[in-house]
Coordinates of C-alpha atoms and ligand atoms in Angstrom, one line a residue:
X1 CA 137.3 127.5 105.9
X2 CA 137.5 127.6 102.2
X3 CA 137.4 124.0 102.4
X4 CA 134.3 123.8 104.3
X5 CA 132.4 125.9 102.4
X6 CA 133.5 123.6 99.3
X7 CA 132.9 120.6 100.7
X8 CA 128.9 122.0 101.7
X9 CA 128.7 123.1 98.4
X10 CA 129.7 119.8 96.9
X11 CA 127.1 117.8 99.3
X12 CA 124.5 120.4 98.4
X13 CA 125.0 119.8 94.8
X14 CA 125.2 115.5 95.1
X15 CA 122.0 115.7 96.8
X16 CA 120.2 118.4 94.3
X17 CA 121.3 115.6 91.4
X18 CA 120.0 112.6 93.5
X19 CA 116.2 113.8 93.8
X20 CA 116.8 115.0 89.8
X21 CA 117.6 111.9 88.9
X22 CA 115.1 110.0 91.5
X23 CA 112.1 112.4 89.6
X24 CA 113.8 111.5 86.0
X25 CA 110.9 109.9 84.3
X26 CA 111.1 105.9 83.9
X27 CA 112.8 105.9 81.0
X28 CA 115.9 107.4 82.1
X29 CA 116.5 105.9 85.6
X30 CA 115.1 102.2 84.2
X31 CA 117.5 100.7 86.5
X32 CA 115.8 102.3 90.1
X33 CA 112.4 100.7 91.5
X34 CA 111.3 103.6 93.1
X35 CA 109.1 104.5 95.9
X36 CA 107.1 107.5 96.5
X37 CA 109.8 109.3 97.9
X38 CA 111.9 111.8 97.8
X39 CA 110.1 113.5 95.0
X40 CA 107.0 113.2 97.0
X41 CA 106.4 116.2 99.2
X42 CA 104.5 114.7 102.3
X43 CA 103.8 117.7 103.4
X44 CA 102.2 118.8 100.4
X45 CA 98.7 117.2 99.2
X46 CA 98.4 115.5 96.1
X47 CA 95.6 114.9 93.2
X48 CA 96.4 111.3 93.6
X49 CA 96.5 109.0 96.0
X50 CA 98.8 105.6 95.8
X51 CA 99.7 103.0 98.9
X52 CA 103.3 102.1 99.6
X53 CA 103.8 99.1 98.5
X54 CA 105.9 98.8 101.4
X55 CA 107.5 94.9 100.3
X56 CA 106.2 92.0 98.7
X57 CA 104.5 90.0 101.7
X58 CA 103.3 93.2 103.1
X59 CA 100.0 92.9 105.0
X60 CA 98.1 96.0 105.8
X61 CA 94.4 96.2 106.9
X62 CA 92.0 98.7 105.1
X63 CA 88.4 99.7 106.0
X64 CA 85.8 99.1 103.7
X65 CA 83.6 101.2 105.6
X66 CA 80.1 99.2 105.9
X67 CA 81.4 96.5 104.4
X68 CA 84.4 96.1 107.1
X69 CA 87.6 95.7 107.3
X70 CA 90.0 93.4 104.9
X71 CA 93.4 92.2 104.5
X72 CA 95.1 94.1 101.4
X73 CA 98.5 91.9 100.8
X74 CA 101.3 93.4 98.6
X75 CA 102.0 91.1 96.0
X76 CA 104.3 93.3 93.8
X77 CA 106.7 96.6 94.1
X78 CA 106.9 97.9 90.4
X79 CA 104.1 98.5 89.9
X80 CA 102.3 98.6 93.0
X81 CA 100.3 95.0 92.8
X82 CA 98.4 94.2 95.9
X83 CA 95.6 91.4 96.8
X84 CA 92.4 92.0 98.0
X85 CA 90.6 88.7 99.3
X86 CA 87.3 88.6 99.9
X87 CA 86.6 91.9 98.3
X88 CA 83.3 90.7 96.6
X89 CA 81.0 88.4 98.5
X90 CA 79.5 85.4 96.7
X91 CA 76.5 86.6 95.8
X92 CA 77.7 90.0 94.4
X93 CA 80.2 87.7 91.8
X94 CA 76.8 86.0 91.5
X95 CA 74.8 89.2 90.5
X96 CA 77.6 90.7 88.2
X97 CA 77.8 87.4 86.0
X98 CA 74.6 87.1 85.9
X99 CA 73.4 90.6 85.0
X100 CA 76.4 90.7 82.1
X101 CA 74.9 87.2 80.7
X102 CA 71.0 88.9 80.8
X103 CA 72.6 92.0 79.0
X104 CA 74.7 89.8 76.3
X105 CA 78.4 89.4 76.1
X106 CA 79.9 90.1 73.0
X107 CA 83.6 89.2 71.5
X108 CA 85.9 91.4 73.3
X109 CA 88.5 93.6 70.6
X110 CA 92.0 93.4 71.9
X111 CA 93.5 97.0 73.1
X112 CA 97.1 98.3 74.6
X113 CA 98.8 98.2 71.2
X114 CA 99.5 95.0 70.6
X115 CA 99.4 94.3 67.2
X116 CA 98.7 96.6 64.2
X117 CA 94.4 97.2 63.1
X118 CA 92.5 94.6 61.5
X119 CA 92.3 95.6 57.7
X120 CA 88.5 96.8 57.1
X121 CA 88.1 93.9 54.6
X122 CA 89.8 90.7 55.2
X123 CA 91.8 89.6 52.4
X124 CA 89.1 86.3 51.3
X125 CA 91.3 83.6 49.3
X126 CA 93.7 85.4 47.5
X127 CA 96.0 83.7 45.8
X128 CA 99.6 84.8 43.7
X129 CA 102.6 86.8 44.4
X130 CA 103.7 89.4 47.3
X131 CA 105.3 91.9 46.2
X132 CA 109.4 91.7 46.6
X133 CA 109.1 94.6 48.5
X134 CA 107.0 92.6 51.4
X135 CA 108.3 90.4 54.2
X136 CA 108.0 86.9 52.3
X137 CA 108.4 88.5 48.9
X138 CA 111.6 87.1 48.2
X139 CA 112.7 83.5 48.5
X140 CA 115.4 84.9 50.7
X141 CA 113.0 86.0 53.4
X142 CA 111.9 82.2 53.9
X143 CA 115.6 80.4 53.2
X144 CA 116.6 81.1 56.6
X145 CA 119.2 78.5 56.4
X146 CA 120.2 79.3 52.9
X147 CA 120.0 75.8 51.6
X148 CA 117.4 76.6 48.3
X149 CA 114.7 74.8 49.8
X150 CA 111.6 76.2 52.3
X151 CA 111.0 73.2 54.9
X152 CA 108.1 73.1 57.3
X153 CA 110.4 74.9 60.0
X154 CA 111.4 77.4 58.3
X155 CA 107.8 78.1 57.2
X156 CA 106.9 77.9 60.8
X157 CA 109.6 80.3 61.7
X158 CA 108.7 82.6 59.1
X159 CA 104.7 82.7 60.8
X160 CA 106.2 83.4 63.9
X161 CA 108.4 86.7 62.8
X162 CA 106.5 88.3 60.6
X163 CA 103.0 86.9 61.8
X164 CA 103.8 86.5 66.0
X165 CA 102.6 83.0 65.5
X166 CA 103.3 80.2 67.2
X167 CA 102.3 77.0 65.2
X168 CA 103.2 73.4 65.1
X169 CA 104.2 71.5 62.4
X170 CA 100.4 70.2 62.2
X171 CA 99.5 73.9 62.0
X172 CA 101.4 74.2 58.7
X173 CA 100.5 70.6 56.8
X174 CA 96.9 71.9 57.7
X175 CA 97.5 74.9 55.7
X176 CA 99.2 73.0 52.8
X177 CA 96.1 71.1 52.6
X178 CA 93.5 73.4 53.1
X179 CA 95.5 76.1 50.4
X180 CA 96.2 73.6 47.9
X181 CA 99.8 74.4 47.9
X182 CA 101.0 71.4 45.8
X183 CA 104.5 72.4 45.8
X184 CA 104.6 72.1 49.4
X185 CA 102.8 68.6 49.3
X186 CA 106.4 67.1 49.8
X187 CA 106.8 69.7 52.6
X188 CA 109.1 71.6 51.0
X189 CA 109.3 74.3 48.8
X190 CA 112.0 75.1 46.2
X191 CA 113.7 77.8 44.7
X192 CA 111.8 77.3 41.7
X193 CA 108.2 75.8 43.1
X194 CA 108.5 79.4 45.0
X195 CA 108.2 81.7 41.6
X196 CA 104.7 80.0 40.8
X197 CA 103.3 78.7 44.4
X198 CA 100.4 80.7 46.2
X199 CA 102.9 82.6 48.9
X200 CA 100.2 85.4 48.7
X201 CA 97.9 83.1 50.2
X202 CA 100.0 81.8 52.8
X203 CA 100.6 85.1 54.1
X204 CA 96.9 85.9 54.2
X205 CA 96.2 82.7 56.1
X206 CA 98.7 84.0 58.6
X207 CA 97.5 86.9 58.8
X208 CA 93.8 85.6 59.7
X209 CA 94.9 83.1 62.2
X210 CA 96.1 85.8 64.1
X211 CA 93.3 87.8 64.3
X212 CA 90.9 85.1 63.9
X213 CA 91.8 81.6 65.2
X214 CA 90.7 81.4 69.0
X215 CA 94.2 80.1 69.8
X216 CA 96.0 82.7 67.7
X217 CA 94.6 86.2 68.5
X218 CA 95.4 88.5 70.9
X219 CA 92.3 88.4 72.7
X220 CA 89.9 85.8 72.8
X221 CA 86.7 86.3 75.5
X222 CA 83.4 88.0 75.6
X223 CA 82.4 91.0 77.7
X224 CA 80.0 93.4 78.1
X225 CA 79.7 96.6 80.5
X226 CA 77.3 96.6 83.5
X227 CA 76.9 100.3 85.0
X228 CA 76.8 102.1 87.5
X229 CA 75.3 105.4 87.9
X230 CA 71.4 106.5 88.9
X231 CA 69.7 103.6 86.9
X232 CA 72.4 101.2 88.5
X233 CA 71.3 98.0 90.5
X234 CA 71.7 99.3 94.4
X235 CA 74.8 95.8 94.4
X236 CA 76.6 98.2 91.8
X237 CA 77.0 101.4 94.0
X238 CA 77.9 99.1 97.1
X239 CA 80.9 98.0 94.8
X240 CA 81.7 101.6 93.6
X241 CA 81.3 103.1 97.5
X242 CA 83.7 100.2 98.2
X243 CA 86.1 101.2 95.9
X244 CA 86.3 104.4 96.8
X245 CA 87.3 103.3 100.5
X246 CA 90.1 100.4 98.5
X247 CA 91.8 103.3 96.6
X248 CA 91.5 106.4 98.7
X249 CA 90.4 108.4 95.3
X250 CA 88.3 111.5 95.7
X251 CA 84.8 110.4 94.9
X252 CA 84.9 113.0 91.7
X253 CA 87.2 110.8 90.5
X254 CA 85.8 107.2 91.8
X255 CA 82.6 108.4 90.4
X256 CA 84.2 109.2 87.0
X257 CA 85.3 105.6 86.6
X258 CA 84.2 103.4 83.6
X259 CA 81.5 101.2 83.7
X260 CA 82.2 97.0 85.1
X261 CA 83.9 95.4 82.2
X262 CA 82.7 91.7 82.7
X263 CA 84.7 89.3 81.0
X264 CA 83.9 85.2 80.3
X265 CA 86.8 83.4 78.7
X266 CA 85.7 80.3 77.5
X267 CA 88.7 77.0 76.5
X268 CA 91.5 79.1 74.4
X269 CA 90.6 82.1 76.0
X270 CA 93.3 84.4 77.1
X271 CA 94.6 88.0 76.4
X272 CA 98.3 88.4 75.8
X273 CA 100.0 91.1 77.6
X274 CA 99.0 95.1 77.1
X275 CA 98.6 98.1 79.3
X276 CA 95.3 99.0 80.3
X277 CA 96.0 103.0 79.1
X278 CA 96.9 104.2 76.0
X279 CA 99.0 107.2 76.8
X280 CA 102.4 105.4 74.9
X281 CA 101.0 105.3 72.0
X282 CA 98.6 108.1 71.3
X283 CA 100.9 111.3 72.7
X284 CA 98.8 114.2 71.3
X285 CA 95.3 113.3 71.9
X286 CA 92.8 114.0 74.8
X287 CA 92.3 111.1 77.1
X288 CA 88.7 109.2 76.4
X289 CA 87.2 109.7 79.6
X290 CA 86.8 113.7 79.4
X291 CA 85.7 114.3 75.8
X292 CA 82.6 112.7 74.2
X293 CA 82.7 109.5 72.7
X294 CA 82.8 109.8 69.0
X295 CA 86.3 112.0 69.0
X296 CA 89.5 110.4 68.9
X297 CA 91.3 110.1 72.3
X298 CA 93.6 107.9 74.5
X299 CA 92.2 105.7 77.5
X300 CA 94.0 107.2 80.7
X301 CA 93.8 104.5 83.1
X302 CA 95.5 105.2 86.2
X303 CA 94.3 102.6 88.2
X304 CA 93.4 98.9 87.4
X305 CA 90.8 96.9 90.4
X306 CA 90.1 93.4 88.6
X307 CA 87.8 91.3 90.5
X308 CA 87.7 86.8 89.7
X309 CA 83.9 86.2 90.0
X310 CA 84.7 82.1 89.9
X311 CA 87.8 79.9 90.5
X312 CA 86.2 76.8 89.2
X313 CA 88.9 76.6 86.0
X314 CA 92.3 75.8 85.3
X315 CA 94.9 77.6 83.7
X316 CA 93.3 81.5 83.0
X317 CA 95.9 82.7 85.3
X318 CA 96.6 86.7 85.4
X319 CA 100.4 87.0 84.3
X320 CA 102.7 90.4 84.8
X321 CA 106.0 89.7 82.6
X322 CA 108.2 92.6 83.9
X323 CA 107.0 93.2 87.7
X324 CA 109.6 94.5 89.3
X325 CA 112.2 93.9 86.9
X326 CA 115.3 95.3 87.4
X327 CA 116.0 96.9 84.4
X328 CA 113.4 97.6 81.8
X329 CA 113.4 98.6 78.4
X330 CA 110.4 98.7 76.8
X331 CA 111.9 98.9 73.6
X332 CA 114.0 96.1 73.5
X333 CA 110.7 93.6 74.5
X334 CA 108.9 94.8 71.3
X335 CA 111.4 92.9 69.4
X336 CA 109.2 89.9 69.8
X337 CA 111.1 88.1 67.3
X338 CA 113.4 86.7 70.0
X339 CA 111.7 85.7 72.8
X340 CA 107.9 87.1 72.5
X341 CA 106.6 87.4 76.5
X342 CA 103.5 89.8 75.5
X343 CA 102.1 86.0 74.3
X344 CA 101.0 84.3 77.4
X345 CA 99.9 81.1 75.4
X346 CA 103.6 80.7 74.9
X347 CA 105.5 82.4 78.0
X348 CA 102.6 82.7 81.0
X349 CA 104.8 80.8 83.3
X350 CA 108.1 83.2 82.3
X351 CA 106.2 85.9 84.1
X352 CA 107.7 87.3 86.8
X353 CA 104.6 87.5 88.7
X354 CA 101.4 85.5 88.0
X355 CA 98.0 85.9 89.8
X356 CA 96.0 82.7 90.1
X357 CA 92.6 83.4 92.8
X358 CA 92.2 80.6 95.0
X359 CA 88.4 82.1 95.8
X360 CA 86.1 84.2 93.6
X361 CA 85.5 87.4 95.2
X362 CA 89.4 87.8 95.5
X363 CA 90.4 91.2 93.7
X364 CA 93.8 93.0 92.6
X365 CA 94.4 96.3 92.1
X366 CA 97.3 97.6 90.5
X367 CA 98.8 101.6 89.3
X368 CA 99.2 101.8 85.8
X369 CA 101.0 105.3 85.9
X370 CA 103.5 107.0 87.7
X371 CA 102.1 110.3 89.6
X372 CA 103.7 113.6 88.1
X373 CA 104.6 114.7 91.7
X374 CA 106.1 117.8 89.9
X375 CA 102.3 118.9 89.2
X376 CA 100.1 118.8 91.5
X377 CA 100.1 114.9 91.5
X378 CA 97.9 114.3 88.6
X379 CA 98.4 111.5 86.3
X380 CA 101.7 110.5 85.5
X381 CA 104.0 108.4 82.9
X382 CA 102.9 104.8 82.2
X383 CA 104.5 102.2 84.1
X384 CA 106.0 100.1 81.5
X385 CA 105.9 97.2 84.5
X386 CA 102.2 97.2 84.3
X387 CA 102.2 95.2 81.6
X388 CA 100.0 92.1 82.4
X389 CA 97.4 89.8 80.5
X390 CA 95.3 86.8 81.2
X391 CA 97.0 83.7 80.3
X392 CA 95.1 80.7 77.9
X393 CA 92.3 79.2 80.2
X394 CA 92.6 75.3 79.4
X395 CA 89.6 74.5 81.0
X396 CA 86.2 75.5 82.0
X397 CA 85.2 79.5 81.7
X398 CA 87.2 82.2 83.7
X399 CA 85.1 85.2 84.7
X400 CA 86.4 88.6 85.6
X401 CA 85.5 92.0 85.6
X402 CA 87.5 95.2 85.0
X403 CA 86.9 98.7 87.1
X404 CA 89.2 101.3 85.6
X405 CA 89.9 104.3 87.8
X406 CA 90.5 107.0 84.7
X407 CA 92.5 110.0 85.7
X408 CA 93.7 113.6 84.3
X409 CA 97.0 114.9 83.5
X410 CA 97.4 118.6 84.9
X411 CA 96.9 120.5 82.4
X412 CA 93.6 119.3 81.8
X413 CA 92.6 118.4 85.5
X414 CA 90.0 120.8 85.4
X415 CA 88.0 118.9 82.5
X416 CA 85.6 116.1 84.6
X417 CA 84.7 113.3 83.3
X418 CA 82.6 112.5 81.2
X419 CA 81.4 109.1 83.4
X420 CA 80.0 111.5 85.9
X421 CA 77.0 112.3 83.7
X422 CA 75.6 109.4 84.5
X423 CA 74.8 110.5 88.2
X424 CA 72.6 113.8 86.9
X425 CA 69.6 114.4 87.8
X426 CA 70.2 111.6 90.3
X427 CA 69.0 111.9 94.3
X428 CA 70.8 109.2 94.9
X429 CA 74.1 109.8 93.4
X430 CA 76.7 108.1 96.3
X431 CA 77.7 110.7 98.6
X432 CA 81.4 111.1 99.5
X433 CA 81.2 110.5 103.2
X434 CA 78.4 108.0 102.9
X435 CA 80.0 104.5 102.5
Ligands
OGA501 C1 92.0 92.8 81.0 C2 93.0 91.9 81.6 C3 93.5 89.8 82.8 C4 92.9 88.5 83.1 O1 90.8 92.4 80.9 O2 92.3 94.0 80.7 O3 94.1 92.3 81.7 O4 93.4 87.8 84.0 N1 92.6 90.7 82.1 O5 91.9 88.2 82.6
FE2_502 FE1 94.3 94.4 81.2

């Protein structure tokens, strides 16, 4: 008997640490892809709705109310990717590129953390010393190989660790020649050619091709915001009533949604890889979408729809790196040093999963967050798999647009958002049941 009762209590106690360890945020269980279950209470109802993913291949068939019925095709596990064809017809893709090119597009800033600010004031042709204290201070820092001269590839090396660039010997003799560096006009730099040549310079031409040079920065497009709301364009609420019926969101929160990002990436343009929410990097700060917009906050993006409004371009393609990767840790791909996949110039076909639409109108929609099934099912921890970008377009102009389904963590759930304004006063704010 005694036995028994041990052996129950043992059972009882393996499956109490299974569902702890299956609810163990991300960072502590990086090695399980995990459904919804078993933290997920299905009896219980959530803030937040998310599909199964099911498996990759999966076909399910969704209604678009008015609009009808499509195919929604899973296309990734971790996180939840799946494929919409057909979501937009022609002429809408027509409408939105047409209304963002009427408003003005305008260069787009590149967000998600990946690099460190811009400097308010560019350094403009300085010339001298860095300090010994900074990365390229001290001969050492560009000797890689320790034989008392700086070659071309070791220059090129040195742009690439402390600069994230990736440039070609060209690259460099183009710098030689447009700095001036006469030491360096025999592509090399000595020991002693180091104490007087213009390293200060070099570094702040590194610095500028990567937040400058098309090729080079993190982001390179145009965009601009078409609304939606009471002044909207009747095309814009269809999509926004549609969207509501793609993610099975309550309409206070569909409604609360940003505005259309539209995006035109010209030759060169691309946007290495960043999460759409900010919530790893700012902690202790509100999220943007419930507090007004001069006060410093975190965009809480908890679900991604992008929509291709042409296919009429080559390369441009929309590249995950870590989809359903086994293992993941986030920390270990920051050390870009070694093998940097956040740039898709250099590593869009090392995704593990890459988008390419075979027909405007196609969209994707994707969960950048967990939900915190503990609470109520509000907004949970990123998804370090979301992690995507657009890779370089090589040629013709991409066009996409962006809606971003904001939502709150629990202890703020009762703040609304701030997006909803823009129904007030409005007779003709969408309806929930009204599709
Ligand atoms: C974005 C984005 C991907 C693409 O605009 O945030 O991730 O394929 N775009 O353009
Ligand atoms: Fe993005």
């Amino acid at each position: 008997m005694d036995c028994v009762i041990k052996r129950l209590v043992f059972l009882v106690l393996c499956f109490v640490l299974f569902q702890v360890r299956r609810c163990l945020p991300d960072s502590l269980t990086v090695n399980a892809i995990h459904d919804d279950g078993p933290c997920m209470d299905h009896t219980k109802s959530y803030a937040l709705e998310r599909y199964n993913p099911v498996k990759i291949g999966y076909v399910r068939t969704i209604d678009l109310g008015s609009f009808g019925q499509r195919r929604m095709i899973t296309r990734a596990l971790k996180p939840p990717i799946f494929e919409i064809p057909d979501f937009l017809t022609e002429d809408e893709c027509d409408f939105i590129m047409k209304q963002a090119v009427k408003q003005g597009l305008k260069s787009s800033i590149a967000k998600g953390g990946l690099s460190p600010k811009l400097m308010p004031i560019l350094p403009e042709n300085v010339t001298g010393k860095l300090p010994p204290n900074e990365i390229g201070g001290r001969f050492e820092d560009w000797d890689q190989n320790n034989d008392d001269v700086i070659d071309i590839l070791e220059m090129m090396k040195f742009a690439k660790n402390k600069h994230l660039l990736f440039l070609s010997k060209d690259d460099i003799l183009e710098m030689i020649e447009k700095l001036n560096i006469s030491a360096a006009k025999d592509e090399h730099i000595t020991k002693m050619e180091f104490e007087d040549a213009n390293i200060l310079g070099i570094d702040s031409y590194f610095y500028k091709l990567h937040r400058l040079h098309p090729k080079h920065k993190d982001r390179y497009s145009e965009q601009t915001w078409v609304k939606f709301g009471r002044t909207a364009n009747k095309t814009m609420t269809r999509i926004l009533k549609r969207v509501m019926k793609l993610t099975n969101l309550s309409s206070y929160l569909v409604y609360g949604c940003e505005e259309m990002q539209v995006v035109r990436y010209q030759p060169f343009g691309h946007y290495h890889a960043h999460f759409d929410s900010e919530t790893h990097t700012r902690q202790n700060v509100p999220c943007c979408h419930q507090v007004h917009p001069d006060q410093r906050c975190k965009i809480c993006r908890y679900i991604t729809v992008l929509y291709y409004l042409n296919d009429n371009y080559k390369g441009g393609e929309t590249a995950f790196p870590v989809a359903d990767n086994i293992t993941l840790d986030l920390e270990s791909i920051q050390n870009r040093e070694e093998r940097d996949i956040f740039n898709l110039n250099e590593f869009c076909h090392a995704a593990n999963f890459i988008v390419k639409a075979k027909k405007r109108g196609t969209a994707i929609m994707w969960y950048n967050h967990d939900i915190d099934y503990w609470n109520g099912g509000w907004l949970g921890d990123l998804d370090g798999h979301s992690l995507h970008g657009g890779c370089m377009v090589t040629e013709g102009e991409k066009w996409i647009a962006n809606s971003w389904l904001p939502a709150p963590y629990y202890y703020n759930s009762d703040l609304r958002s701030m997006f909803l304004n823009r129904f007030e006063g409005s007779a003709t704010a969408p309806m929930e049941n009204e599709d």
